[in-house]
Coordinates of C-alpha atoms in Angstrom, one line a residue:
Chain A
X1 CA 59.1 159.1 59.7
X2 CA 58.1 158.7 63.2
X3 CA 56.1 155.6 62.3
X4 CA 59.4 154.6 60.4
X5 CA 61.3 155.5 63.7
X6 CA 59.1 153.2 65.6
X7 CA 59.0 150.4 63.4
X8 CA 63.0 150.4 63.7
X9 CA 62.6 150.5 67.8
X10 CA 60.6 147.7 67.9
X11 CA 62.9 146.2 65.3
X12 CA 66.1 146.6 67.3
X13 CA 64.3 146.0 70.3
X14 CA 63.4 142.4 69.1
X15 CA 67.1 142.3 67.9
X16 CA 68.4 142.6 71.5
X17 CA 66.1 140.6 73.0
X18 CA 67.2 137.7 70.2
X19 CA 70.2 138.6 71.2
X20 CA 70.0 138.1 74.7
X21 CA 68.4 135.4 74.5
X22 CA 71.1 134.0 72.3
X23 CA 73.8 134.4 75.1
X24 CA 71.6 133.1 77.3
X25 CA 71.7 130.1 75.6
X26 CA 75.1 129.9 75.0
X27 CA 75.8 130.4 78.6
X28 CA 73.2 128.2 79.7
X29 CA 74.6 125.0 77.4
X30 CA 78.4 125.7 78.3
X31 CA 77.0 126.1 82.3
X32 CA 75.5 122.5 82.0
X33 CA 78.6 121.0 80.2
X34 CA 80.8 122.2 82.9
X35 CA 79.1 121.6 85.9
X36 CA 77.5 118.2 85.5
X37 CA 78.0 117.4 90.0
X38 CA 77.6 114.4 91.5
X39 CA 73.9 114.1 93.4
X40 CA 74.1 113.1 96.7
X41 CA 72.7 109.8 95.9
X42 CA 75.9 109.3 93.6
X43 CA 78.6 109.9 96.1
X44 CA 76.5 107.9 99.0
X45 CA 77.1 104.8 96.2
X46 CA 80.1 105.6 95.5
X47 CA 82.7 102.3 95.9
X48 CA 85.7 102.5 98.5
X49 CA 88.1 100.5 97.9
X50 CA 90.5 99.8 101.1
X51 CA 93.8 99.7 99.2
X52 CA 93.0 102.9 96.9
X53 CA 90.5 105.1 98.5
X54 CA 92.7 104.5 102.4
X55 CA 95.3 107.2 101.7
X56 CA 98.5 105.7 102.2
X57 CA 101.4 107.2 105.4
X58 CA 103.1 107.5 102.0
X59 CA 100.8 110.1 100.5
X60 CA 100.1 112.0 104.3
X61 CA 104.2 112.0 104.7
X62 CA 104.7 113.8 101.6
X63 CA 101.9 116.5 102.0
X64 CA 103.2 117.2 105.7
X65 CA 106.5 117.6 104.5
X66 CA 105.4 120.4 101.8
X67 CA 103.6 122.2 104.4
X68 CA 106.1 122.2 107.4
X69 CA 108.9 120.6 109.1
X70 CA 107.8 118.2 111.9
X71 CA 110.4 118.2 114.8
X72 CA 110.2 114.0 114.2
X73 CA 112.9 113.9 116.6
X74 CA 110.8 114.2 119.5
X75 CA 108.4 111.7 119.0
X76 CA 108.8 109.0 120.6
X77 CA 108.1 105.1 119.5
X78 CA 105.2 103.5 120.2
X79 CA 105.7 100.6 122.9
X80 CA 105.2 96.9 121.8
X81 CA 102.4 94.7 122.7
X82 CA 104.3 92.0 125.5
X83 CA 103.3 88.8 126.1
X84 CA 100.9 87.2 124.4
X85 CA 98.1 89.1 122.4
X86 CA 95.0 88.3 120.1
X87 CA 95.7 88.6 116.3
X88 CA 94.0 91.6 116.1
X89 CA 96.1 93.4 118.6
X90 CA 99.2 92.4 117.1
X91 CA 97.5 93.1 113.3
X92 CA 96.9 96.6 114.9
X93 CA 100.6 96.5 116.4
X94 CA 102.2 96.2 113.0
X95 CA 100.1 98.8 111.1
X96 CA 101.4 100.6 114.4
X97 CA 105.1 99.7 113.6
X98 CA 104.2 100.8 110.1
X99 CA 103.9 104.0 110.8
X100 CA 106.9 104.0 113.1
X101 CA 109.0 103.3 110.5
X102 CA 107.7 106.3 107.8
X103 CA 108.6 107.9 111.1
X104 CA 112.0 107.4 111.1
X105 CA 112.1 107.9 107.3
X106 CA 111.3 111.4 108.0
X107 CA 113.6 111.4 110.7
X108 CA 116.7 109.5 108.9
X109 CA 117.6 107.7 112.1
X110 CA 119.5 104.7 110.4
X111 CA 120.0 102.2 113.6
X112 CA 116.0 103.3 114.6
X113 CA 115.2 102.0 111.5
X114 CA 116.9 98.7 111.9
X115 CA 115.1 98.1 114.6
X116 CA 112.0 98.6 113.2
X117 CA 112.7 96.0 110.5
X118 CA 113.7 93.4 113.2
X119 CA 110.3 94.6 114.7
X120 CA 108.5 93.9 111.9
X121 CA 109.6 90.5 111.3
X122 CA 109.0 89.6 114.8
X123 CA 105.6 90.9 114.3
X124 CA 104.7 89.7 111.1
X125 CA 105.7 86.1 112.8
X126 CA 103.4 86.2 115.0
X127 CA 100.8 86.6 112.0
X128 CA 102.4 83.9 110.4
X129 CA 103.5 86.4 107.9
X130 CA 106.8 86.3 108.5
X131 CA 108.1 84.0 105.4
X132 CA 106.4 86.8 103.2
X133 CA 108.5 89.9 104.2
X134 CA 111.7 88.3 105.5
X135 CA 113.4 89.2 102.2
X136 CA 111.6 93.0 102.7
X137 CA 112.8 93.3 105.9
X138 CA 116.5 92.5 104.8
X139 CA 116.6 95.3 102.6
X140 CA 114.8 97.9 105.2
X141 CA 118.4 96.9 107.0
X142 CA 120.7 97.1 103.8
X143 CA 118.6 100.6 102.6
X144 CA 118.9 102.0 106.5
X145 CA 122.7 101.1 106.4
X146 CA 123.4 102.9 103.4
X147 CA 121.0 106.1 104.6
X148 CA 118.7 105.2 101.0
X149 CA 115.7 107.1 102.5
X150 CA 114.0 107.1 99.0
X151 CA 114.1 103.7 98.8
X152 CA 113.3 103.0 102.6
X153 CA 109.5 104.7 101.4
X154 CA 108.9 102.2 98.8
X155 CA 110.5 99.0 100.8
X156 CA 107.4 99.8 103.7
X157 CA 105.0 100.3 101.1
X158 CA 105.9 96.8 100.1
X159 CA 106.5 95.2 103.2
X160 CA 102.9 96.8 104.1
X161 CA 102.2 94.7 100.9
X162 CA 103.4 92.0 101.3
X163 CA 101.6 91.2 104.6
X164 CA 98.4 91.7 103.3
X165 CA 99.2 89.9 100.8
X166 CA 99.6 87.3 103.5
X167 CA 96.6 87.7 105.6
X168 CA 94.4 87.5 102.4
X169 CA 96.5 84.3 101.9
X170 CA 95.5 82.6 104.7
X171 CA 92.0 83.5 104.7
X172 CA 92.4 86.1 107.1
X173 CA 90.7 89.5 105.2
X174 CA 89.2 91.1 108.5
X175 CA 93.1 91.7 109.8
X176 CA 94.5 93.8 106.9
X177 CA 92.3 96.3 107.6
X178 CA 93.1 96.7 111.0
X179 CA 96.8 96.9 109.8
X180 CA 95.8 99.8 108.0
X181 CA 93.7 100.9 111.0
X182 CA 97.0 101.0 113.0
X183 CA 99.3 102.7 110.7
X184 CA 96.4 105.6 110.3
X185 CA 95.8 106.2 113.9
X186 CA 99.5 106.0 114.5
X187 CA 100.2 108.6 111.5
X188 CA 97.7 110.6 112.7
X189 CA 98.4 110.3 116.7
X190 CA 102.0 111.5 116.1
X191 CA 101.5 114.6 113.7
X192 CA 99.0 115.8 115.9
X193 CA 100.8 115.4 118.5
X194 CA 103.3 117.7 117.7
X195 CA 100.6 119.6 115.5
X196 CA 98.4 121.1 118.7
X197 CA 101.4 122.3 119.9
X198 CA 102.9 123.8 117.0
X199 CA 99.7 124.9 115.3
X200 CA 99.6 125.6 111.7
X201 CA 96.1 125.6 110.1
X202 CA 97.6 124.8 106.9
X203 CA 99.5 121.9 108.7
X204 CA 96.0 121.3 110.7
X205 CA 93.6 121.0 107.2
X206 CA 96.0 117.1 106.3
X207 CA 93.2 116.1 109.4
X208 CA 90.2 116.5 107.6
X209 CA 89.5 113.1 106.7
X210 CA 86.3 112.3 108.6
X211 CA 85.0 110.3 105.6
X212 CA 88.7 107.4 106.3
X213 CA 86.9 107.6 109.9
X214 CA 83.3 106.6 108.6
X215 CA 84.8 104.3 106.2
X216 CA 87.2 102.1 109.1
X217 CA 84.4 102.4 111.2
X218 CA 82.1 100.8 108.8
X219 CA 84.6 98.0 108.5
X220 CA 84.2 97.8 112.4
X221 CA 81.0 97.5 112.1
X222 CA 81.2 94.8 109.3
X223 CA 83.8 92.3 111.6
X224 CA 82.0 89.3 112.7
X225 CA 80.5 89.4 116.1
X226 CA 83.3 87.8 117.7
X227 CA 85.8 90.6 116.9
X228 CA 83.7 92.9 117.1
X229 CA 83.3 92.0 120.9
X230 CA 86.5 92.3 121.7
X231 CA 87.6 94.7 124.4
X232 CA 90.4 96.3 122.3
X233 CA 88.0 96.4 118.9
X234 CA 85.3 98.3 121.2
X235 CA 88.0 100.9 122.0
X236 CA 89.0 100.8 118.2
X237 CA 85.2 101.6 117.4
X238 CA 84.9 104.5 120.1
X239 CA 88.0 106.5 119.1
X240 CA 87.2 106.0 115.8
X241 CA 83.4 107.1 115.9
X242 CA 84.4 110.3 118.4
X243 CA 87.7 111.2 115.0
X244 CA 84.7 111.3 112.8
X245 CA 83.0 113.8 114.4
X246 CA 86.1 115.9 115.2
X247 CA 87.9 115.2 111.6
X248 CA 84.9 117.5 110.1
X249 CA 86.2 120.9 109.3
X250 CA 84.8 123.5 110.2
X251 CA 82.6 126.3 108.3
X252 CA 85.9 127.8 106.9
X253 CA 87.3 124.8 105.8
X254 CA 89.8 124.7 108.7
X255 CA 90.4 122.3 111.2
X256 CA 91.1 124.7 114.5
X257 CA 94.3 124.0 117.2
X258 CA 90.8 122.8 119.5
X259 CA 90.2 119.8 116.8
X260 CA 93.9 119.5 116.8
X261 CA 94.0 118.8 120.3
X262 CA 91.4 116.8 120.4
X263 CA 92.3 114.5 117.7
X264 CA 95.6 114.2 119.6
X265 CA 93.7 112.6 122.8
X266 CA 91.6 110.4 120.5
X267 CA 94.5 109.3 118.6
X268 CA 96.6 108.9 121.6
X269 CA 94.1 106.5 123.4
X270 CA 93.7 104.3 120.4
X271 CA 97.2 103.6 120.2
X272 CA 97.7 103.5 124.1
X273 CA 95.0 100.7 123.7
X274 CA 96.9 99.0 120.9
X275 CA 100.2 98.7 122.7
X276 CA 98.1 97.5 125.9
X277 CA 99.2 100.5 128.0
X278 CA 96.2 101.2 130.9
X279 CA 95.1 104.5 130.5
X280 CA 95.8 107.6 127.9
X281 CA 99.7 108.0 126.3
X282 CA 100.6 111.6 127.3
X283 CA 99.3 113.8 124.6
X284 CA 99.9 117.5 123.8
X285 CA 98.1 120.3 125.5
X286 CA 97.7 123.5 124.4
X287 CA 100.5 126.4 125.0
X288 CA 99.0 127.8 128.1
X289 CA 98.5 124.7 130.0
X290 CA 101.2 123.5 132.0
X291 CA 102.7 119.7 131.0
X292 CA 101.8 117.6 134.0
X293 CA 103.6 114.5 132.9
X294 CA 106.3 114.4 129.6
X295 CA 104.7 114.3 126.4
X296 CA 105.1 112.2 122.7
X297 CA 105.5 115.4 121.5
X298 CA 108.8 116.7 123.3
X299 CA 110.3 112.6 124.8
X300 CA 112.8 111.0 122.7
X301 CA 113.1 107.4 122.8
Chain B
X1 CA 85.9 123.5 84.2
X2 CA 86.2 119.4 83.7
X3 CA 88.9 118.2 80.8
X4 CA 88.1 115.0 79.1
X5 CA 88.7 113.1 76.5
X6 CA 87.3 113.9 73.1
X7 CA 85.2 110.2 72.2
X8 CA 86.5 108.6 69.3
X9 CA 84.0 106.3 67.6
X10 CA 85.3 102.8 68.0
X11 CA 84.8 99.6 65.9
X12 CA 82.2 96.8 67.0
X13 CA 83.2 93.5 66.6
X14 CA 81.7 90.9 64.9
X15 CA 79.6 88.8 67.1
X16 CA 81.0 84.9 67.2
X17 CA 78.8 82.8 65.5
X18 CA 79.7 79.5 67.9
X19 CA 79.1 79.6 71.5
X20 CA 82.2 79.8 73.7
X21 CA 82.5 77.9 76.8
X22 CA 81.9 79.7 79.9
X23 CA 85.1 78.9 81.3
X24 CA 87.1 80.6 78.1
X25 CA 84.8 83.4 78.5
X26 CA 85.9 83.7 82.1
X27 CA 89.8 83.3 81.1
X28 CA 89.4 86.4 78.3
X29 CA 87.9 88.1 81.0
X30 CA 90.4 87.3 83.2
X31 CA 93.6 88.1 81.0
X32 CA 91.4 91.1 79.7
X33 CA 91.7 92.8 82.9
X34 CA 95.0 91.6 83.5
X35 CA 96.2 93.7 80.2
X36 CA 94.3 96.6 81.5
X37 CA 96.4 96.9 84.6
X38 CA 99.4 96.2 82.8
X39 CA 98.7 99.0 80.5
X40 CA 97.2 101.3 83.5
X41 CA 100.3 100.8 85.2
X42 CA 102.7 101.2 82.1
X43 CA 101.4 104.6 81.7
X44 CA 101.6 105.4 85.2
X45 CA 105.4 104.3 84.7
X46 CA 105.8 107.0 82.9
X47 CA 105.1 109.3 85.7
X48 CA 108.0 108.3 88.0
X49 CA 110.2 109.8 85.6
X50 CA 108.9 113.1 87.5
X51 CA 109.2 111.7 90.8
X52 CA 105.9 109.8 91.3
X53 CA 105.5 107.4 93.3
X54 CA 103.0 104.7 92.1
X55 CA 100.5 103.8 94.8
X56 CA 99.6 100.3 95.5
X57 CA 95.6 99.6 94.9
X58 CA 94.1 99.7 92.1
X59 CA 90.4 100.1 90.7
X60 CA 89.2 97.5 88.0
X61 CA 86.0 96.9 86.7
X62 CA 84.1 96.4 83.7
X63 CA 83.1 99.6 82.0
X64 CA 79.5 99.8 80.3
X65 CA 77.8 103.0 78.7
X66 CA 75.3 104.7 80.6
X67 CA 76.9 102.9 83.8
X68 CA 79.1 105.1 84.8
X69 CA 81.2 104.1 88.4
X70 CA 82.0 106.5 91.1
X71 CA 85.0 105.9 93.8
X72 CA 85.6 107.9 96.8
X73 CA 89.2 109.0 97.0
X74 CA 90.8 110.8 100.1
X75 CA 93.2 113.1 98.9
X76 CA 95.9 115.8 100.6
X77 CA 96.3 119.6 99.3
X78 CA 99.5 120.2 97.7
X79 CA 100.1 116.7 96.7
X80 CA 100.6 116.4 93.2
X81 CA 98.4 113.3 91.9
X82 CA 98.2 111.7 88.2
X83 CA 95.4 109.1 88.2
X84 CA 96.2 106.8 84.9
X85 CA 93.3 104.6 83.3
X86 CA 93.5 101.7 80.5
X87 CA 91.0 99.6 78.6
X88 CA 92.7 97.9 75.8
X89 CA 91.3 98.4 72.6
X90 CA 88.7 101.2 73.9
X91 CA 89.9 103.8 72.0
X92 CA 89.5 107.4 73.2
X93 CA 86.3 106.4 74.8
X94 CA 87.2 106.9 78.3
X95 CA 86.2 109.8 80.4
X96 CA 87.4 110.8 83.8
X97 CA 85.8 113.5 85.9
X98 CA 87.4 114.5 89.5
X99 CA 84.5 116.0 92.7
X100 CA 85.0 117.7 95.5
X101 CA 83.2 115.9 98.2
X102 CA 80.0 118.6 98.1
X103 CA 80.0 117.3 94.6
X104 CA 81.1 120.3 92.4
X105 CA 83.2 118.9 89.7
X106 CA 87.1 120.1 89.8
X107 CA 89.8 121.3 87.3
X108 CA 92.5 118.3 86.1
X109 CA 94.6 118.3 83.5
X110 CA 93.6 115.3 81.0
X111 CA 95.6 113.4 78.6
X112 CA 94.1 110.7 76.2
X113 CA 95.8 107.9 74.1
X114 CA 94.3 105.0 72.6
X115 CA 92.8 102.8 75.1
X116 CA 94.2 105.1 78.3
X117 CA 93.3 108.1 79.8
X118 CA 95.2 110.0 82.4
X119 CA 93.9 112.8 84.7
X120 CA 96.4 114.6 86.9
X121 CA 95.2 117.4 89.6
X122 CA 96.8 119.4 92.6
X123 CA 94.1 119.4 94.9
X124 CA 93.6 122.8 96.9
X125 CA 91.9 121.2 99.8
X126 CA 92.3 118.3 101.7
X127 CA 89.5 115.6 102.1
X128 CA 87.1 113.4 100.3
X129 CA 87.0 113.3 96.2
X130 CA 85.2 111.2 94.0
X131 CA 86.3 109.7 90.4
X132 CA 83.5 109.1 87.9
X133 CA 84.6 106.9 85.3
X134 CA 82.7 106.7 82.2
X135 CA 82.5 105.4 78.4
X136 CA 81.5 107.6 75.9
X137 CA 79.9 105.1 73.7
X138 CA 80.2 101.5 72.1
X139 CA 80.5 97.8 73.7
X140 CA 81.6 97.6 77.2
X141 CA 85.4 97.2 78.2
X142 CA 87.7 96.0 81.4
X143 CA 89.0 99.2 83.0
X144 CA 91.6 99.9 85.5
X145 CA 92.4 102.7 87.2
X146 CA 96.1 103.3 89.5
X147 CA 97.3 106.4 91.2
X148 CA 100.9 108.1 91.8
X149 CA 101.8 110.9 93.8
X150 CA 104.7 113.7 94.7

């Protein structure tokens, strides 16, 4: 009996240890069919594609708007380029003037946003562009008039469109990514703005996108020499490399009020840089700082 | 987990017994990938029903088995996203996988037709994803890829 007794130990004992083996198994093979990552190698190969993998002011609009309510109000409009600038400052300008005008979506400020389509035709002109979004512009003015802010979204996503459209046309590729370079660092200049001085982390995390940085920095460094040289496309490549580095969250995931700030400054001198301004816009400063000078964040135009 | 598409064994063609000129290959090529944006963006269409908004780029290519391609995506939490795939006359053959950018695969929702596949995800975290696109099987096909948003 005790022989018996044995026999059935080592029997069940083999049982369970079939057994767990079994569910080992089973949890190994459903493990690997779940989790099949990416390797490193992968996502360092992985294609970027300007007009996909850029996020559009479209796209960053609507996620700030489901995480706060940006006093749009007080920001104020980005100054023109005058006289006469290089066609990368004025592609720059109107990626600028973009921006402005998903601006003044948010805002609603009808007659704002007339003059942002006059802007923009002006502008696009200048890029011989203009024949292209002519008809675009007209209905930025007729969807402004009748307060169609829906519609005013998808008319700048096309008139954004339709100059690249252009540029490609007349063989002029290195340009539309500097339009998208503008409205990016003016998207970005203005939320944070009003951001580092309001700050939300859940507002804060829309800035982690140090990999757009890397990517229109790598375009920088792919202009031909000539561009590349330029004074304004050496600032351009110096904001843009320091945003990298302060885009990366940080070991929680968050991007702190510091970064905020920060990003503000960068942000802030790129455009300054853009519109030809000497010196740094006024940015925001942190609570306990006393404003020395008015700020984007609290001047209305 | 990772939804996809369950692979549906597709057809082969017959081979063509005389040559075509290179520049009719080119032109089926051509008008190959043309109907697959058509057809990407058709079933994006569907989406602005609920709001969407279709963004502008697109991502075409010719998919083969075993190649699969990977595209870096920045994406923003909270924004609702439905990425919508065609290859005409692929079947249920395409996959689509969503990464974080440390790699580690992320939950979508899936749905699969007959030659499209569309992959929608609220992403938790803003920041850098990546898209691998695959084909389970069979002869390779022209694939597009659009996004929309809310």
């Amino acid at each position: 009996m005790v022989m018996m007794f044995r026999t059935n130990t080592r029997f069940l004992q083999g049982f369970f240890h079939l057994l767990a083996l079994a569910c080992g198994c089973i949890f190994i093979v459903s493990f690997e069919g779940q989790c099949q990552s990416i390797t490193a190698t992968e996502q360092a190969q992985a294609e970027h594609i300007e007009s996909f993998s850029f996020p559009s002011a479209g796209e960053f609009f609507v996620a700030l708007a489901k995480v706060g309510r940006p006093n749009w109000g007080t920001v104020a409009r980005t100054p023109l380029p005058t006289g006469i600038a290089e066609r990368p400052q004025i592609a720059l300008s109107l990626g600028v003037l973009i921006a402005d005008g998903y601006i003044t979506v948010e805002n609603q400020n009808s007659q704002e946003m007339k003059n942002i389509g006059r802007e923009l035709l002006e502008m696009a002109r200048k890029l011989n562009a203009g024949d292209n979004v002519i008809g675009r512009c007209s209905s930025l003015n007729d969807f402004a008039e009748n307060n169609d802010w829906n519609s005013l979204h998808e008319e700048l996503d096309a008139t954004r469109n339709e100059i690249k459209i252009s540029l490609v046309e007349q063989k002029d590729v290195d340009l539309v990514f500097l339009v998208s370079l503008g409205t990016w660092l003016r998207c970005i200049e203005a939320s944070s703005a009003l951001i580092a001085v309001n700050y939300d982390a859940q507002i804060a995390s829309l800035f982690s996108q140090s990999q757009v940085a890397q990517k229109f920095l790598d375009r920088i460094y792919a202009l031909p020499e000539r561009l590349r040289n330029q004074g304004l496309i050496r600032v351009m490549q110096e904001q843009t490399f320091a945003l990298e580095k302060i885009m990366k969250p940080l070991a929680n995931n968050e991007i702190s009020q510091e970064q905020v700030v920060k990003i503000s400054e960068l942000s802030a001198e790129a455009i300054a840089a853009i519109a030809g301004i000497k010196g740094q816009l006024p940015s925001a400063s942190l609570p306990d700082q006393e404003n020395s000078s008015s700020t984007n964040a609290s001047t209305k135009p | 987990m990772v939804g996809n598409v369950e692979p549906v064994s597709a057809s082969v063609s017959k081979s063509q017994s005389v040559p075509v000129p290179a520049q009719d290959i080119a032109k089926t090529e051509k008008e190959a990938a043309f109907l697959a944006r058509s057809q990407a963006l058709d079933l994006a269409g569907a989406f602005t029903n609920d709001g969407y908004k279709i963004r502008d780029g697109f991502w075409s290519f010719i998919l083969t088995h075993g190649n699969p391609h990977i595209l870096i995506v920045q994406l923003f939490a909270k924004n609702e996203y439905w990425f919508s795939g065609a290859a005409p006359h692929s079947g249920k053959r395409i996959k689509l996988e969503f990464f974080d950018e440390k790699g580690i695969p992320v939950e979508i929702k899936t749905y699969g037709g007959d030659g499209t596949v569309a992959a929608g995800l609220v992403p938790q975290m803003s920041g850098a994803y990546f898209i691998r696109a695959s084909i389970t099987e069979g002869k390779p096909v022209p694939f597009c890829l659009v996004y929309s948003y809310k």
